[in-house]
Amino acid sequence: MLETLLPILIFAALGVAVVGAWRRVRLWRQGRPSAVPLLKGLAALPRRYLVDLHHVVGRDKVISNTHVATAGGFVAAAVLMILVHGLDLGASEGWGGVLGWLLLAASACMFMGSLFVARRRRHPPARLSKGPWMRLPKSLMAFSLGVFLVTLPTVGILPAGFGSWVLALALAAVVGWGLAEMVVGMTWGGPMKHAFAGALHLAFHRRAERFGEGNRSTGLKALDLENEAASLGVETPADFTWNQLLGFDACVQCGRCEAVCPAFAAGQPLNPKKLIQDMVVGLAGGSDAGYAGSPYPGKPVGEHHGSPHGPIVGRGGKALVDAETLWSCTTCRACVEECPMMIEHVDAIVDMRRFLTLERGETPNKAPEVLDNLIATDNPGGFAPGARMHWAADLNLPLMADLQQVDVLLWLGDGAFDMRNQRTLRALVKVLRAAKVDFAVLGNEERDSGDVARRLGDEATFQSLARRNIATLAKYHFQHILTCDPHSFHVLGNEYGELGGDYRVYHHSTYIAELHDAGRLTFAPWKGGSVTYHDPCYLGRYNGEYEAPRRVLEALGITLNEMQRSGFRSRCCGGGGGAPITDIPGERRIPDMRMNDVKESGAGLVAVGCPQCTAMLEGVVDASAEVRDIAELVADALVAAPSEETAARHRPRAVEVA
Amino acid sequence: MQPEHQGVAVTVLVSVGRHPLTGRARRADQDARGLELALGLEERLPGSRINLLHAGPRCEESESALRGYLGMGAGTGLEHLTLLEQPEGADAIPALAEHLASATPQLVITGARAERGEGSGLLPYALAEHLGWPLVNGLAAVEKVEHGVATLLQALPRGQRRRLQVRLPAIVSVDGAAPAPRQSAFGPARRAQLEVTPLAAERDHELAEWAMAPARKRPKRLKIIKSASARDRFKAAAAKAEGGSGQVLEGVSSEQGADAILKLLREEGVLPR
Ligand code: SF4
Ligand code: SF4
């Protein structure tokens, strides 16, 4: 009886799954074209899955092992099941018996995994979605147990015709349930959809360059402004590229992104997981009522709906997503860093912002003023461009225009207009002079890098600033660019390339570390209190520089009290992505939360490496810690480098301690 | 048909502005406020039509500034601008007056003064005289338009408002009291159409004779408060600038009026005594 039922069930499930796959592919193909090498992508899939994806999943060992057991067991069991029960090879001589035993092992392994899945689902953390996901452990068990049992007769543990037909029917029903969830659900929607969409997403990822050891791809992709008739940015779900849509569909609703999102934690109306799920709702059409995870703070689920060709942000009314959700994001990339499915939330958010800014002119709050300033004065504050060097009137900074050729071009950034950042800049100049670095500045020829304009969705202003900066830089000869602003660092280093400007850019922490390694800087020992270090998003997650600032601090003689969230898990200060400008209200402020992290570390001083972080963290009232830039700490600790002969006569000396 | 559903035909006169710090061409602030007023009117009075009108040379700089106005039309019916093409230095007033006389809009909105060129603020007055239409300056809001009569809110100094009624067609000018302009969106701005009509230029001879220099801030008369008490000084600082010395002349002949003005000018030392 089972021998007849099982092949029918298996092939019926496979057939229905194929139809589902075809329908799902059609949904993705509503998106705009995107050129990716299909075969190369498929060939790279195993490596991307086994290495890159598991690198992220492996941050949580229990889940990682659970997933290996369950998914590995399932894939093996599914293939073997088709061979053994579908094609009836289990009964054949020779290999048949071996296949049966392997199938038993695979389904047992999967069953073990499913027990762990079940345990996790008993008291699921808030970040996990409930709803259909709650039945997943049962379905996994049904599949693995069912397959295990029906295979027992095959290997001869039980007699072939054991039990009654009632038992056989019951077993077939259990296997059928398993097949429905695991095979049909994979393409028709259901928790297992992540496996199908996820595999293809990995193969056809829009940022193939991010895979591989130590690789990253964080620069936003340029918007084509050549075609004058085209609508700019993403208005409807179908305006995303097809592989972005595919990526959204791959989300497993694990909520890791939600757990690290600073905007969500601050009670602003953004939850990256819900945003991705809303895009899935949009691409298939319907309402978000079926979503079973945490909502956007302050926005009940079930009031939004969308369709592939309908607007994402309604004009005046509700559609799929409210504009303030998109404007809450600080582009800190914490979500992207944590996402096991390699989904690119920030790309999607900026794509949608581009439409709101470039097509609707609906950038909220102070943002239109900032953009107008950038257009008219090349800096966000609307200061006279000729006043850019006023802070350095007494420093006699060498100008590129005079020297034409230097080793290091010091990029000042718009912090040159900010009194607080001017202190950092002065400190940096002092350090460079102490190390006898051959450097010069662009002076009034420098313009805003375009970072804020781009992240506010104003790609036109970004490209205009970028092209003019590139033309200015092309006039001069220098080895590399040095800046104390991670945003300029990122934009110059990672985003100008697409527009024809390729530079070797250093963040000042990296540069100071190298100067120190080369013995060009000598520091007095640290006499202050305990210190912690805040990783700026645009230095850390965007550029992978976690080490150099710590090396500099170590060289200063500082032992760091690391915050719980540091390194790649660092929590944003709230200053990126134009968030302080769009200023979407929440229940708390992001910088307050970060200063609280500092307080919990017990440090009395927080070292930073970004003008934006400095401004945000210093803006916290009643803060328990002082905020200093690394350049300031270094400048304070400078002592004249021992010259050759004094070094030879070096002997211990008394040190002043108070 | 409901009276409030009658749309009005509005023409907004727009100029090429100049950023005060960098001198870059941009949409002029007051003209943009004028367009904002018109767009608000269009939202409330369905069926209204807005036309943008500019007289001047066509070059890359002026075109991008003019497109700045068109970018405010995202999601509205505003899609084109009529450009009466004239060479640099031509007199815009006859060209505009001729065009307005034939296009017959009901309401013409303009900024109080231009940000470049002469910037005398005389254009609305000259146009009103050419066309024989009433003029209201310092407009804050258009409250309603019914049966060809507009109810307007005029801004007076120190936040005061005056409600006026005027029979259309009319010209109104706006300054900083009008609502701030909305953001200009790049996409609609560059897709919109400029309808260019070349015109035989009438040279502005007077303008050609003038020497242009950057404007400087006018000196302010210092108010010296002799009182020692901080409260008095504060009151004086917060009080209305124009003291009680103003004079309202009513029912006087034009000669008497002129005499009064001359007398005041002599007292203030503007004219020799
Ligand atoms: S977007 Fe990524 S991190 Fe967020 S819930 Fe989905 S799979 Fe998890
Ligand atoms: S980039 Fe940062 S703020 Fe934006 S959604 Fe991701 S985690 Fe949240």
PDB file of C-alpha atoms in Angstrom, chain A residues 74-161:
ATOM      1  CA  PHE A  74      16.362  17.593   5.123  1.00  0.00           C
ATOM      2  CA  VAL A  75      18.306  18.042   1.901  1.00  0.00           C
ATOM      3  CA  ALA A  76      19.855  14.595   2.231  1.00  0.00           C
ATOM      4  CA  ALA A  77      16.552  13.008   3.243  1.00  0.00           C
ATOM      5  CA  ALA A  78      14.659  14.661   0.412  1.00  0.00           C
ATOM      6  CA  VAL A  79      17.088  13.493  -2.252  1.00  0.00           C
ATOM      7  CA  LEU A  80      17.310   9.979  -0.789  1.00  0.00           C
ATOM      8  CA  MET A  81      13.557   9.810  -0.379  1.00  0.00           C
ATOM      9  CA  ILE A  82      13.064  10.511  -4.055  1.00  0.00           C
ATOM     10  CA  LEU A  83      15.519   7.739  -4.867  1.00  0.00           C
ATOM     11  CA  VAL A  84      14.309   5.223  -2.323  1.00  0.00           C
ATOM     12  CA  HIS A  85      10.578   5.783  -2.229  1.00  0.00           C
ATOM     13  CA  GLY A  86       9.912   7.789  -5.341  1.00  0.00           C
ATOM     14  CA  LEU A  87      11.903   5.749  -7.818  1.00  0.00           C
ATOM     15  CA  ASP A  88      11.721   2.655  -5.625  1.00  0.00           C
ATOM     16  CA  LEU A  89      15.464   2.098  -5.724  1.00  0.00           C
ATOM     17  CA  GLY A  90      15.268   0.983  -2.107  1.00  0.00           C
ATOM     18  CA  ALA A  91      14.095  -2.404  -3.218  1.00  0.00           C
ATOM     19  CA  SER A  92      16.889  -2.856  -5.744  1.00  0.00           C
ATOM     20  CA  GLU A  93      19.823  -5.129  -5.164  1.00  0.00           C
ATOM     21  CA  GLY A  94      23.195  -3.710  -4.243  1.00  0.00           C
ATOM     22  CA  TRP A  95      22.864  -0.003  -3.456  1.00  0.00           C
ATOM     23  CA  GLY A  96      19.255  -0.226  -2.375  1.00  0.00           C
ATOM     24  CA  GLY A  97      19.928  -1.314   1.163  1.00  0.00           C
ATOM     25  CA  VAL A  98      22.653   1.288   1.652  1.00  0.00           C
ATOM     26  CA  LEU A  99      20.388   4.082   0.419  1.00  0.00           C
ATOM     27  CA  GLY A 100      17.725   3.038   2.860  1.00  0.00           C
ATOM     28  CA  TRP A 101      20.123   3.184   5.777  1.00  0.00           C
ATOM     29  CA  LEU A 102      21.407   6.547   4.666  1.00  0.00           C
ATOM     30  CA  LEU A 103      17.856   7.812   4.473  1.00  0.00           C
ATOM     31  CA  LEU A 104      17.224   6.607   8.001  1.00  0.00           C
ATOM     32  CA  ALA A 105      20.320   8.430   9.191  1.00  0.00           C
ATOM     33  CA  ALA A 106      19.404  11.641   7.373  1.00  0.00           C
ATOM     34  CA  SER A 107      15.857  11.717   8.696  1.00  0.00           C
ATOM     35  CA  ALA A 108      17.068  10.942  12.203  1.00  0.00           C
ATOM     36  CA  CYS A 109      19.514  13.818  11.981  1.00  0.00           C
ATOM     37  CA  MET A 110      16.771  16.115  10.789  1.00  0.00           C
ATOM     38  CA  PHE A 111      14.553  14.955  13.618  1.00  0.00           C
ATOM     39  CA  MET A 112      17.233  15.838  16.135  1.00  0.00           C
ATOM     40  CA  GLY A 113      17.478  19.278  14.581  1.00  0.00           C
ATOM     41  CA  SER A 114      13.742  19.731  14.700  1.00  0.00           C
ATOM     42  CA  LEU A 115      13.773  19.028  18.441  1.00  0.00           C
ATOM     43  CA  PHE A 116      16.050  22.031  18.881  1.00  0.00           C
ATOM     44  CA  VAL A 117      13.810  24.109  16.641  1.00  0.00           C
ATOM     45  CA  ALA A 118      10.875  23.080  18.808  1.00  0.00           C
ATOM     46  CA  ARG A 119      12.719  24.002  21.983  1.00  0.00           C
ATOM     47  CA  ARG A 120      13.480  27.445  20.605  1.00  0.00           C
ATOM     48  CA  ARG A 121       9.871  27.915  19.683  1.00  0.00           C
ATOM     49  CA  ARG A 122       8.669  27.189  23.199  1.00  0.00           C
ATOM     50  CA  HIS A 123       9.545  30.637  24.517  1.00  0.00           C
ATOM     51  CA  PRO A 124      10.467  32.496  21.355  1.00  0.00           C
ATOM     52  CA  PRO A 125      12.190  35.877  21.794  1.00  0.00           C
ATOM     53  CA  ALA A 126      10.201  38.908  20.639  1.00  0.00           C
ATOM     54  CA  ARG A 127      12.247  39.306  17.498  1.00  0.00           C
ATOM     55  CA  LEU A 128      11.011  35.985  16.028  1.00  0.00           C
ATOM     56  CA  SER A 129       7.824  35.967  13.996  1.00  0.00           C
ATOM     57  CA  LYS A 130       5.027  33.765  15.264  1.00  0.00           C
ATOM     58  CA  GLY A 131       2.050  32.750  13.099  1.00  0.00           C
ATOM     59  CA  PRO A 132       2.887  30.021  10.606  1.00  0.00           C
ATOM     60  CA  TRP A 133       6.414  29.881  11.980  1.00  0.00           C
ATOM     61  CA  MET A 134       5.078  28.286  15.157  1.00  0.00           C
ATOM     62  CA  ARG A 135       3.965  25.192  13.279  1.00  0.00           C
ATOM     63  CA  LEU A 136       7.324  24.733  11.589  1.00  0.00           C
ATOM     64  CA  PRO A 137       8.879  22.453  14.243  1.00  0.00           C
ATOM     65  CA  LYS A 138       5.830  20.191  14.064  1.00  0.00           C
ATOM     66  CA  SER A 139       6.059  20.056  10.291  1.00  0.00           C
ATOM     67  CA  LEU A 140       9.770  19.298  10.475  1.00  0.00           C
ATOM     68  CA  MET A 141       9.035  16.464  12.879  1.00  0.00           C
ATOM     69  CA  ALA A 142       6.209  15.172  10.743  1.00  0.00           C
ATOM     70  CA  PHE A 143       8.478  15.004   7.756  1.00  0.00           C
ATOM     71  CA  SER A 144      11.489  13.488   9.475  1.00  0.00           C
ATOM     72  CA  LEU A 145       9.559  11.052  11.628  1.00  0.00           C
ATOM     73  CA  GLY A 146       7.245  10.056   8.797  1.00  0.00           C
ATOM     74  CA  VAL A 147      10.110   9.408   6.428  1.00  0.00           C
ATOM     75  CA  PHE A 148      11.991   7.537   9.115  1.00  0.00           C
ATOM     76  CA  LEU A 149       9.061   5.237   9.810  1.00  0.00           C
ATOM     77  CA  VAL A 150       8.201   4.517   6.206  1.00  0.00           C
ATOM     78  CA  THR A 151      11.826   3.637   5.570  1.00  0.00           C
ATOM     79  CA  LEU A 152      12.006   1.049   8.362  1.00  0.00           C
ATOM     80  CA  PRO A 153      10.348  -1.668   6.243  1.00  0.00           C
ATOM     81  CA  THR A 154      12.604  -0.779   3.312  1.00  0.00           C
ATOM     82  CA  VAL A 155      15.742  -1.685   5.179  1.00  0.00           C
ATOM     83  CA  GLY A 156      14.057  -4.744   6.604  1.00  0.00           C
ATOM     84  CA  ILE A 157      13.761  -3.722  10.243  1.00  0.00           C
ATOM     85  CA  LEU A 158      10.054  -4.161   9.966  1.00  0.00           C
ATOM     86  CA  PRO A 159       8.364  -6.633   7.674  1.00  0.00           C
ATOM     87  CA  ALA A 160       7.231  -5.179   4.379  1.00  0.00           C
ATOM     88  CA  GLY A 161       3.520  -5.479   4.952  1.00  0.00           C
TER      89      GLY A 161
END
